[in-house]
mmCIF file of C-alpha atoms and ligand atoms in Angstrom:
data_model
loop_
_atom_site.group_PDB
_atom_site.id
_atom_site.type_symbol
_atom_site.label_atom_id
_atom_site.label_comp_id
_atom_site.label_asym_id
_atom_site.label_seq_id
_atom_site.Cartn_x
_atom_site.Cartn_y
_atom_site.Cartn_z
ATOM 1 C CA MET A 590 -114.125 -129.901 -161.265
ATOM 2 C CA ASN A 591 -117.695 -130.970 -161.895
ATOM 3 C CA LYS A 592 -118.967 -131.301 -165.400
ATOM 4 C CA LYS A 593 -121.363 -128.640 -166.499
ATOM 5 C CA ILE A 594 -124.852 -129.260 -167.869
ATOM 6 C CA SER A 595 -126.752 -126.526 -169.704
ATOM 7 C CA ILE A 596 -130.523 -126.593 -169.591
ATOM 8 C CA LEU A 597 -131.813 -124.783 -172.608
ATOM 9 C CA ILE A 598 -135.340 -123.424 -172.345
ATOM 10 C CA PRO A 599 -136.928 -121.494 -175.213
ATOM 11 C CA ALA A 600 -139.782 -119.399 -173.880
ATOM 12 C CA TYR A 601 -142.435 -117.328 -175.559
ATOM 13 C CA ASN A 602 -144.989 -115.723 -173.240
ATOM 14 C CA GLU A 603 -144.369 -118.146 -170.403
ATOM 15 C CA GLU A 604 -144.570 -115.835 -167.363
ATOM 16 C CA ASP A 605 -146.712 -118.353 -165.475
ATOM 17 C CA THR A 606 -144.479 -121.336 -165.991
ATOM 18 C CA ILE A 607 -140.928 -119.962 -165.746
ATOM 19 C CA PRO A 608 -140.948 -119.687 -161.927
ATOM 20 C CA ILE A 609 -142.359 -123.205 -161.650
ATOM 21 C CA ILE A 610 -139.840 -124.790 -163.962
ATOM 22 C CA TYR A 611 -137.036 -122.971 -162.180
ATOM 23 C CA LYS A 612 -138.137 -124.449 -158.872
ATOM 24 C CA ARG A 613 -138.616 -127.956 -160.254
ATOM 25 C CA LEU A 614 -135.164 -127.850 -161.861
ATOM 26 C CA LYS A 615 -133.526 -126.654 -158.648
ATOM 27 C CA ASP A 616 -135.113 -129.552 -156.770
ATOM 28 C CA VAL A 617 -133.703 -131.998 -159.271
ATOM 29 C CA PHE A 618 -130.229 -130.417 -159.180
ATOM 30 C CA LYS A 619 -130.005 -130.750 -155.409
ATOM 31 C CA ASN A 620 -129.588 -134.494 -155.662
ATOM 32 C CA ILE A 621 -126.945 -134.680 -158.370
ATOM 33 C CA ASN A 622 -123.368 -133.645 -158.402
ATOM 34 C CA TYR A 623 -122.999 -131.499 -161.477
ATOM 35 C CA GLU A 624 -122.699 -127.844 -162.187
ATOM 36 C CA PHE A 625 -125.811 -126.522 -163.876
ATOM 37 C CA GLU A 626 -126.572 -123.600 -166.106
ATOM 38 C CA ILE A 627 -130.191 -122.721 -166.838
ATOM 39 C CA LEU A 628 -130.261 -120.825 -170.099
ATOM 40 C CA PHE A 629 -133.580 -119.193 -170.926
ATOM 41 C CA ILE A 630 -134.109 -117.932 -174.441
ATOM 42 C CA ASN A 631 -136.696 -115.213 -174.492
ATOM 43 C CA ASP A 632 -138.221 -115.447 -177.923
ATOM 44 C CA GLY A 633 -139.746 -111.985 -178.108
ATOM 45 C CA SER A 634 -142.309 -112.549 -175.355
ATOM 46 C CA LYS A 635 -144.936 -109.873 -174.963
ATOM 47 C CA ASP A 636 -145.608 -110.593 -171.288
ATOM 48 C CA SER A 637 -143.263 -110.264 -168.315
ATOM 49 C CA SER A 638 -141.228 -113.396 -169.091
ATOM 50 C CA LEU A 639 -138.059 -111.357 -169.632
ATOM 51 C CA ASN A 640 -138.369 -109.567 -166.295
ATOM 52 C CA ILE A 641 -138.852 -112.858 -164.517
ATOM 53 C CA MET A 642 -135.675 -114.171 -166.148
ATOM 54 C CA LYS A 643 -133.789 -111.050 -165.125
ATOM 55 C CA ASN A 644 -134.928 -111.364 -161.529
ATOM 56 C CA LEU A 645 -133.915 -115.011 -161.406
ATOM 57 C CA ARG A 646 -130.511 -114.042 -162.804
ATOM 58 C CA LYS A 647 -130.087 -111.401 -160.080
ATOM 59 C CA LYS A 648 -130.630 -113.960 -157.347
ATOM 60 C CA ASP A 649 -128.931 -116.899 -158.958
ATOM 61 C CA LYS A 650 -125.926 -116.641 -161.260
ATOM 62 C CA SER A 651 -126.457 -120.149 -162.574
ATOM 63 C CA VAL A 652 -129.371 -118.663 -164.507
ATOM 64 C CA SER A 653 -128.573 -117.017 -167.838
ATOM 65 C CA TYR A 654 -130.816 -115.589 -170.437
ATOM 66 C CA ILE A 655 -130.705 -114.555 -174.044
ATOM 67 C CA ASN A 656 -133.186 -111.981 -175.201
ATOM 68 C CA LEU A 657 -133.808 -112.321 -178.918
ATOM 69 C CA SER A 658 -134.561 -109.150 -180.848
ATOM 70 C CA ARG A 659 -138.045 -110.401 -181.769
ATOM 71 C CA ASN A 660 -140.125 -113.562 -181.909
ATOM 72 C CA TYR A 661 -138.328 -115.982 -184.234
ATOM 73 C CA GLY A 662 -140.099 -119.218 -183.351
ATOM 74 C CA LYS A 663 -138.903 -122.155 -181.315
ATOM 75 C CA GLU A 664 -136.607 -123.645 -183.965
ATOM 76 C CA ILE A 665 -134.486 -120.498 -184.196
ATOM 77 C CA ALA A 666 -134.667 -119.945 -180.432
ATOM 78 C CA MET A 667 -133.093 -123.361 -179.983
ATOM 79 C CA ALA A 668 -130.366 -122.489 -182.497
ATOM 80 C CA ALA A 669 -129.541 -119.382 -180.457
ATOM 81 C CA GLY A 670 -129.471 -121.499 -177.317
ATOM 82 C CA PHE A 671 -126.957 -123.926 -178.840
ATOM 83 C CA ASP A 672 -124.688 -121.024 -179.734
ATOM 84 C CA TYR A 673 -124.629 -119.714 -176.162
ATOM 85 C CA ALA A 674 -124.855 -122.887 -174.064
ATOM 86 C CA MET A 675 -121.575 -123.541 -172.295
ATOM 87 C CA GLY A 676 -122.133 -126.962 -170.787
ATOM 88 C CA ASP A 677 -120.415 -130.258 -171.551
ATOM 89 C CA ALA A 678 -123.899 -131.493 -172.310
ATOM 90 C CA VAL A 679 -127.035 -129.587 -173.245
ATOM 91 C CA ILE A 680 -130.588 -130.512 -172.328
ATOM 92 C CA ILE A 681 -133.422 -128.917 -174.274
ATOM 93 C CA MET A 682 -136.791 -128.587 -172.614
ATOM 94 C CA ASP A 683 -140.052 -126.715 -173.029
ATOM 95 C CA ALA A 684 -140.876 -124.013 -170.532
ATOM 96 C CA ASP A 685 -144.353 -125.370 -169.878
ATOM 97 C CA LEU A 686 -143.268 -128.438 -167.861
ATOM 98 C CA GLN A 687 -144.672 -130.853 -170.390
ATOM 99 C CA ASP A 688 -141.194 -132.289 -170.255
ATOM 100 C CA PRO A 689 -140.607 -133.523 -166.696
ATOM 101 C CA PRO A 690 -137.260 -132.330 -165.247
ATOM 102 C CA GLU A 691 -137.193 -135.492 -163.135
ATOM 103 C CA LEU A 692 -135.922 -137.343 -166.202
ATOM 104 C CA ILE A 693 -132.690 -135.347 -166.182
ATOM 105 C CA PRO A 694 -130.628 -137.606 -163.869
ATOM 106 C CA LYS A 695 -131.432 -140.598 -166.068
ATOM 107 C CA MET A 696 -130.429 -138.689 -169.202
ATOM 108 C CA ILE A 697 -127.168 -137.691 -167.592
ATOM 109 C CA SER A 698 -126.364 -141.239 -166.568
ATOM 110 C CA TYR A 699 -126.804 -142.466 -170.147
ATOM 111 C CA TRP A 700 -124.642 -139.599 -171.335
ATOM 112 C CA GLU A 701 -121.946 -140.719 -168.898
ATOM 113 C CA GLU A 702 -122.209 -144.167 -170.471
ATOM 114 C CA GLY A 703 -121.206 -142.565 -173.751
ATOM 115 C CA TYR A 704 -124.423 -141.721 -175.568
ATOM 116 C CA ASP A 705 -124.498 -138.461 -177.544
ATOM 117 C CA ASP A 706 -128.239 -138.004 -177.854
ATOM 118 C CA VAL A 707 -130.535 -139.229 -175.090
ATOM 119 C CA TYR A 708 -134.050 -138.470 -176.249
ATOM 120 C CA ALA A 709 -137.306 -138.793 -174.398
ATOM 121 C CA LYS A 710 -140.029 -140.593 -176.251
ATOM 122 C CA ARG A 711 -143.656 -139.956 -175.298
ATOM 123 C CA ARG A 712 -145.447 -143.028 -174.103
ATOM 124 C CA SER A 713 -148.602 -140.964 -173.762
ATOM 125 C CA ARG A 714 -149.593 -137.336 -174.054
ATOM 126 C CA ALA A 715 -152.100 -135.979 -171.603
ATOM 127 C CA GLY A 716 -154.025 -132.781 -172.103
ATOM 128 C CA GLU A 717 -153.700 -132.630 -175.853
ATOM 129 C CA SER A 718 -156.565 -132.869 -178.250
ATOM 130 C CA TRP A 719 -157.440 -136.097 -180.034
ATOM 131 C CA LEU A 720 -156.925 -134.408 -183.387
ATOM 132 C CA LYS A 721 -153.471 -133.116 -182.455
ATOM 133 C CA LYS A 722 -152.381 -136.546 -181.307
ATOM 134 C CA LYS A 723 -153.748 -138.226 -184.439
ATOM 135 C CA THR A 724 -152.254 -135.719 -186.881
ATOM 136 C CA SER A 725 -148.891 -135.930 -185.196
ATOM 137 C CA TYR A 726 -149.063 -139.748 -185.201
ATOM 138 C CA TYR A 727 -149.653 -139.906 -188.939
ATOM 139 C CA PHE A 728 -147.233 -137.108 -189.697
ATOM 140 C CA TYR A 729 -144.324 -139.016 -188.179
ATOM 141 C CA ARG A 730 -145.241 -142.156 -190.068
ATOM 142 C CA ILE A 731 -145.522 -140.366 -193.408
ATOM 143 C CA LEU A 732 -142.281 -138.477 -192.835
ATOM 144 C CA LYS A 733 -140.531 -141.721 -192.041
ATOM 145 C CA LYS A 734 -141.693 -143.239 -195.313
ATOM 146 C CA LEU A 735 -140.672 -140.216 -197.355
ATOM 147 C CA SER A 736 -137.313 -139.284 -196.023
ATOM 148 C CA ARG A 737 -133.984 -141.012 -195.953
ATOM 149 C CA VAL A 738 -132.968 -139.992 -192.475
ATOM 150 C CA GLU A 739 -134.386 -141.996 -189.635
ATOM 151 C CA ILE A 740 -136.597 -139.589 -187.688
ATOM 152 C CA GLN A 741 -137.713 -140.790 -184.276
ATOM 153 C CA GLU A 742 -141.455 -141.142 -183.882
ATOM 154 C CA ASP A 743 -143.395 -139.488 -181.072
ATOM 155 C CA THR A 744 -140.325 -137.715 -179.829
ATOM 156 C CA GLY A 745 -140.208 -134.024 -179.125
ATOM 157 C CA ASP A 746 -137.223 -131.795 -178.712
ATOM 158 C CA PHE A 747 -136.771 -132.893 -175.086
ATOM 159 C CA ARG A 748 -133.334 -134.510 -175.036
ATOM 160 C CA LEU A 749 -129.764 -134.376 -173.854
ATOM 161 C CA LEU A 750 -127.035 -133.708 -176.402
ATOM 162 C CA SER A 751 -123.344 -134.210 -175.848
ATOM 163 C CA ARG A 752 -120.931 -131.388 -176.668
ATOM 164 C CA ARG A 753 -119.968 -132.905 -179.996
ATOM 165 C CA ALA A 754 -123.617 -133.355 -181.024
ATOM 166 C CA VAL A 755 -124.225 -129.689 -180.191
ATOM 167 C CA GLU A 756 -121.177 -128.627 -182.189
ATOM 168 C CA ALA A 757 -122.471 -130.676 -185.110
ATOM 169 C CA ILE A 758 -125.866 -128.975 -184.995
ATOM 170 C CA LYS A 759 -124.234 -125.561 -184.729
ATOM 171 C CA LYS A 760 -122.628 -126.218 -188.096
ATOM 172 C CA ILE A 761 -126.059 -126.429 -189.715
ATOM 173 C CA LYS A 762 -126.838 -122.860 -190.738
ATOM 174 C CA GLU A 763 -130.076 -123.515 -192.614
ATOM 175 C CA GLN A 764 -132.777 -120.860 -192.349
ATOM 176 C CA HIS A 765 -135.621 -123.327 -192.637
ATOM 177 C CA ARG A 766 -135.071 -125.428 -189.595
ATOM 178 C CA TYR A 767 -136.636 -128.690 -188.753
ATOM 179 C CA THR A 768 -134.413 -129.295 -185.761
ATOM 180 C CA LYS A 769 -135.858 -132.698 -184.974
ATOM 181 C CA GLY A 770 -134.599 -133.838 -188.354
ATOM 182 C CA PHE A 771 -131.131 -132.459 -187.598
ATOM 183 C CA PHE A 772 -130.878 -134.562 -184.443
ATOM 184 C CA SER A 773 -131.208 -137.677 -186.587
ATOM 185 C CA TRP A 774 -129.219 -136.348 -189.498
ATOM 186 C CA ILE A 775 -126.057 -135.704 -187.479
ATOM 187 C CA GLY A 776 -125.963 -139.337 -186.384
ATOM 188 C CA PHE A 777 -123.923 -140.322 -183.276
ATOM 189 C CA LYS A 778 -124.988 -142.712 -180.558
ATOM 190 C CA LYS A 779 -128.618 -142.391 -179.550
ATOM 191 C CA LYS A 780 -130.542 -143.711 -176.588
ATOM 192 C CA GLU A 781 -134.258 -143.627 -175.990
ATOM 193 C CA ILE A 782 -136.082 -143.233 -172.701
ATOM 194 C CA LEU A 783 -139.854 -143.382 -172.327
ATOM 195 C CA PHE A 784 -142.020 -140.957 -170.404
ATOM 196 C CA ASP A 785 -145.621 -139.837 -170.043
ATOM 197 C CA ARG A 786 -146.151 -136.356 -171.338
ATOM 198 C CA GLU A 787 -148.027 -134.156 -168.943
ATOM 199 C CA PRO A 788 -150.430 -131.368 -169.828
ATOM 200 C CA ARG A 789 -149.132 -127.813 -169.760
ATOM 201 C CA ALA A 790 -148.596 -126.528 -166.207
ATOM 202 C CA ALA A 791 -150.113 -123.135 -167.022
ATOM 203 C CA GLY A 792 -150.644 -120.767 -169.887
ATOM 204 C CA ARG A 793 -151.704 -121.789 -173.362
ATOM 205 C CA THR A 794 -150.008 -123.609 -176.169
ATOM 206 C CA LYS A 795 -148.468 -121.365 -178.826
ATOM 207 C CA TRP A 796 -149.253 -123.906 -181.433
ATOM 208 C CA ASN A 797 -152.094 -123.751 -183.831
ATOM 209 C CA TYR A 798 -152.879 -125.878 -186.820
ATOM 210 C CA TYR A 799 -151.388 -123.357 -189.187
ATOM 211 C CA LYS A 800 -148.010 -123.595 -187.418
ATOM 212 C CA LEU A 801 -148.291 -127.348 -187.207
ATOM 213 C CA ILE A 802 -148.927 -127.646 -190.951
ATOM 214 C CA ASP A 803 -146.049 -125.269 -191.561
ATOM 215 C CA LEU A 804 -143.675 -127.404 -189.502
ATOM 216 C CA ALA A 805 -144.982 -130.563 -191.136
ATOM 217 C CA ILE A 806 -144.278 -129.189 -194.625
ATOM 218 C CA GLU A 807 -140.864 -128.055 -193.398
ATOM 219 C CA GLY A 808 -140.139 -131.534 -192.098
ATOM 220 C CA ILE A 809 -141.017 -133.165 -195.384
ATOM 221 C CA ILE A 810 -139.521 -130.637 -197.793
ATOM 222 C CA SER A 811 -136.253 -130.121 -195.971
ATOM 223 C CA PHE A 812 -135.626 -133.807 -195.470
ATOM 224 C CA SER A 813 -137.029 -135.331 -198.599
ATOM 225 C CA GLY A 814 -137.192 -134.729 -202.300
ATOM 226 C CA ALA A 815 -140.089 -137.182 -202.547
ATOM 227 C CA PRO A 816 -142.718 -134.572 -203.507
ATOM 228 C CA LEU A 817 -140.619 -133.679 -206.559
ATOM 229 C CA ARG A 818 -140.340 -137.341 -207.443
ATOM 230 C CA VAL A 819 -144.088 -137.820 -207.026
ATOM 231 C CA SER A 820 -144.674 -134.839 -209.334
ATOM 232 C CA THR A 821 -142.529 -136.438 -212.000
ATOM 233 C CA ILE A 822 -144.377 -139.724 -211.646
ATOM 234 C CA ILE A 823 -147.759 -137.991 -211.887
ATOM 235 C CA GLY A 824 -146.511 -136.251 -215.010
ATOM 236 C CA PHE A 825 -145.484 -139.536 -216.620
ATOM 237 C CA VAL A 826 -148.688 -141.348 -215.721
ATOM 238 C CA MET A 827 -150.810 -138.489 -217.030
ATOM 239 C CA ALA A 828 -148.779 -138.342 -220.224
ATOM 240 C CA MET A 829 -149.354 -142.057 -220.747
ATOM 241 C CA PHE A 830 -153.105 -141.739 -220.310
ATOM 242 C CA SER A 831 -153.181 -138.683 -222.560
ATOM 243 C CA PHE A 832 -151.319 -140.594 -225.249
ATOM 244 C CA LEU A 833 -153.778 -143.492 -225.087
ATOM 245 C CA TYR A 834 -156.703 -141.099 -225.203
ATOM 246 C CA MET A 835 -155.131 -139.315 -228.157
ATOM 247 C CA LEU A 836 -154.832 -142.596 -230.044
ATOM 248 C CA TYR A 837 -158.473 -143.330 -229.256
ATOM 249 C CA VAL A 838 -159.601 -139.905 -230.549
ATOM 250 C CA ILE A 839 -157.542 -140.203 -233.726
ATOM 251 C CA MET A 840 -158.848 -143.697 -234.424
ATOM 252 C CA LYS A 841 -162.405 -142.578 -233.798
ATOM 253 C CA THR A 842 -162.038 -139.630 -236.149
ATOM 254 C CA LEU A 843 -160.516 -141.811 -238.853
ATOM 255 C CA LEU A 844 -163.220 -144.453 -238.569
ATOM 256 C CA PHE A 845 -166.327 -142.371 -237.967
ATOM 257 C CA GLY A 846 -165.359 -138.852 -239.102
ATOM 258 C CA ASP A 847 -165.283 -135.723 -237.003
ATOM 259 C CA LEU A 848 -168.688 -135.132 -235.450
ATOM 260 C CA VAL A 849 -167.750 -132.111 -233.291
ATOM 261 C CA ALA A 850 -168.831 -133.935 -230.225
ATOM 262 C CA GLY A 851 -166.837 -134.350 -227.020
ATOM 263 C CA TYR A 852 -167.028 -130.811 -225.696
ATOM 264 C CA PRO A 853 -167.576 -131.990 -222.084
ATOM 265 C CA SER A 854 -164.631 -134.364 -222.144
ATOM 266 C CA LEU A 855 -162.445 -131.637 -223.623
ATOM 267 C CA VAL A 856 -163.327 -129.142 -220.907
ATOM 268 C CA SER A 857 -162.876 -131.648 -218.110
ATOM 269 C CA LEU A 858 -159.530 -132.724 -219.456
ATOM 270 C CA ILE A 859 -158.269 -129.153 -219.694
ATOM 271 C CA LEU A 860 -159.431 -128.406 -216.156
ATOM 272 C CA PHE A 861 -157.959 -131.581 -214.774
ATOM 273 C CA ILE A 862 -154.603 -131.303 -216.444
ATOM 274 C CA SER A 863 -154.170 -127.638 -215.675
ATOM 275 C CA SER A 864 -154.970 -128.136 -212.003
ATOM 276 C CA ILE A 865 -152.388 -130.914 -211.800
ATOM 277 C CA GLN A 866 -149.913 -128.545 -213.401
ATOM 278 C CA PHE A 867 -150.622 -125.946 -210.746
ATOM 279 C CA ILE A 868 -150.068 -128.441 -207.960
ATOM 280 C CA ILE A 869 -146.760 -129.485 -209.441
ATOM 281 C CA LEU A 870 -145.718 -125.876 -209.946
ATOM 282 C CA GLY A 871 -146.555 -125.320 -206.290
ATOM 283 C CA VAL A 872 -144.331 -128.209 -205.240
ATOM 284 C CA ILE A 873 -141.460 -126.857 -207.320
ATOM 285 C CA GLY A 874 -142.133 -123.417 -205.849
ATOM 286 C CA GLU A 875 -141.802 -124.762 -202.313
ATOM 287 C CA TYR A 876 -138.317 -126.016 -203.065
ATOM 288 C CA LEU A 877 -137.346 -122.997 -205.110
ATOM 289 C CA GLY A 878 -138.508 -120.665 -202.352
ATOM 290 C CA ARG A 879 -136.189 -122.422 -199.941
ATOM 291 C CA VAL A 880 -133.284 -122.150 -202.337
ATOM 292 C CA PHE A 881 -134.034 -118.425 -202.606
ATOM 293 C CA ASN A 882 -134.083 -117.985 -198.842
ATOM 294 C CA GLU A 883 -130.928 -119.969 -198.247
ATOM 295 C CA THR A 884 -128.951 -118.110 -200.910
ATOM 296 C CA LYS A 885 -129.634 -114.808 -199.161
ATOM 297 C CA ASN A 886 -127.415 -116.125 -196.408
ATOM 298 C CA ARG A 887 -128.890 -114.000 -193.662
ATOM 299 C CA PRO A 888 -127.939 -114.534 -190.043
ATOM 300 C CA LEU A 889 -130.388 -116.761 -188.210
ATOM 301 C CA TYR A 890 -131.237 -114.325 -185.425
ATOM 302 C CA PHE A 891 -130.180 -111.207 -183.584
ATOM 303 C CA ILE A 892 -129.728 -110.913 -179.876
ATOM 304 C CA GLU A 893 -130.880 -107.883 -177.987
ATOM 305 C CA GLU A 894 -129.309 -108.754 -174.684
ATOM 306 C CA TYR A 895 -127.292 -111.544 -173.051
ATOM 307 C CA ASN A 896 -127.234 -111.529 -169.253
ATOM 308 C CA ASP A 897 -127.751 -107.756 -168.816
ATOM 309 C CA GLU A 898 -125.287 -106.943 -171.549
ATOM 310 C CA LYS A 899 -126.497 -105.251 -174.663
ATOM 311 C CA THR A 900 -125.017 -107.118 -177.593
ATOM 312 C CA MET A 901 -123.925 -105.845 -180.976
ATOM 313 C CA PRO A 902 -124.870 -107.777 -184.090
HETATM 314 N N1 LIG B 329 -141.872 -121.308 -178.038
HETATM 315 C C1 LIG B 329 -140.915 -120.387 -178.479
HETATM 316 N N2 LIG B 329 -141.234 -119.556 -179.527
HETATM 317 C C2 LIG B 329 -142.442 -119.598 -180.162
HETATM 318 C C3 LIG B 329 -143.393 -120.567 -179.733
HETATM 319 C C4 LIG B 329 -143.072 -121.403 -178.667
HETATM 320 O O1 LIG B 329 -139.828 -120.304 -177.935
HETATM 321 O O2 LIG B 329 -142.659 -118.823 -181.099
HETATM 322 C C5 LIG B 329 -141.558 -122.198 -176.899
HETATM 323 C C6 LIG B 329 -142.596 -122.209 -175.804
HETATM 324 O O3 LIG B 329 -142.407 -121.153 -174.889
HETATM 325 C C7 LIG B 329 -142.376 -123.567 -175.164
HETATM 326 C C8 LIG B 329 -141.966 -124.430 -176.351
HETATM 327 O O4 LIG B 329 -141.522 -123.525 -177.366
HETATM 328 O O5 LIG B 329 -141.338 -123.544 -174.223
HETATM 329 C C9 LIG B 329 -143.089 -125.302 -176.844
HETATM 330 O O6 LIG B 329 -144.229 -124.521 -177.136
HETATM 331 P P1 LIG B 329 -145.710 -125.000 -176.818
HETATM 332 O O7 LIG B 329 -145.785 -125.596 -175.451
HETATM 333 O O8 LIG B 329 -146.587 -123.845 -177.090
HETATM 334 O O9 LIG B 329 -145.907 -126.129 -177.927
HETATM 335 P P2 LIG B 329 -146.563 -127.602 -177.708
HETATM 336 O O10 LIG B 329 -145.943 -128.206 -176.490
HETATM 337 O O11 LIG B 329 -148.018 -127.367 -177.531
HETATM 338 O O12 LIG B 329 -146.217 -128.338 -178.953
HETATM 339 MG MG1 LIG B 330 -146.127 -127.405 -174.719
#
């Protein structure tokens, strides 16, 4: 029997691109001897994405879909996909064809050589703004400095995972998910392939800078305690300076008497120190908030429907 490959595609309002990616995938499958499953995850789309998935499923039983109960975001959509994917290997790709399906045969051949995680690294990214490219460039470099796990630079979620890598990721039940970090964290044998990222085939990106900043903070906080460490260091350095300044003030008072001067320096010091305290409280709050969310132990997602079957939570 042929081995089975699951293609996992999270989709949020992708009615224009789903038919195209389906066709491109089918073309690729024609030339290779594997059984394929295309698993769409409808992440609460407000357009006709779900209907398109249903129609594809009617014509072609190698298509499956999960309909999430609302929009959860791509990270959770991927988690749902891992839970339902049945293949011996799982390939994650975006619905917008920024990840070329033509890379799939190469990924599979590395997997057959024994690699667990064959990831596609962007050599270039067309159709994305200068600012987005720059911010993402620096983000990966900063994250790499801060965190102890090796996170691959300029690599998206487009990759092939072996069954055991998928099972490993399924064990991670964290609510705050920075999936790209998980891929590194689980370890196993990794292989890189390079590609040129194309612009979106149609539709618009769901990203905005707010979401990007959110994911960036997630990446740093959930994979590094460095901000806490930096807060401690700032605290120590400030305490040292305050001590020196205190000595200076005491000496001055002893030598020259108290002249009730220094109001400006007093006010600026209070403002400065209290703002630093707020920043540090904020950092602690970020971590504490995550602890709070994780302890609630809620399920990651609910599924409304899996291949025409209504599901129960
Ligand atoms: N996506 C999703 N849920 C969301 C936002 C996006 O499942 O809430 C999917 C989207 O349909 C696409 C992939 O995640 O398949 C990447 O999204 P997008 O292309 O908008 O991001 P970009 O490539 O610009 O980073
Ligand atoms: Mg995209």
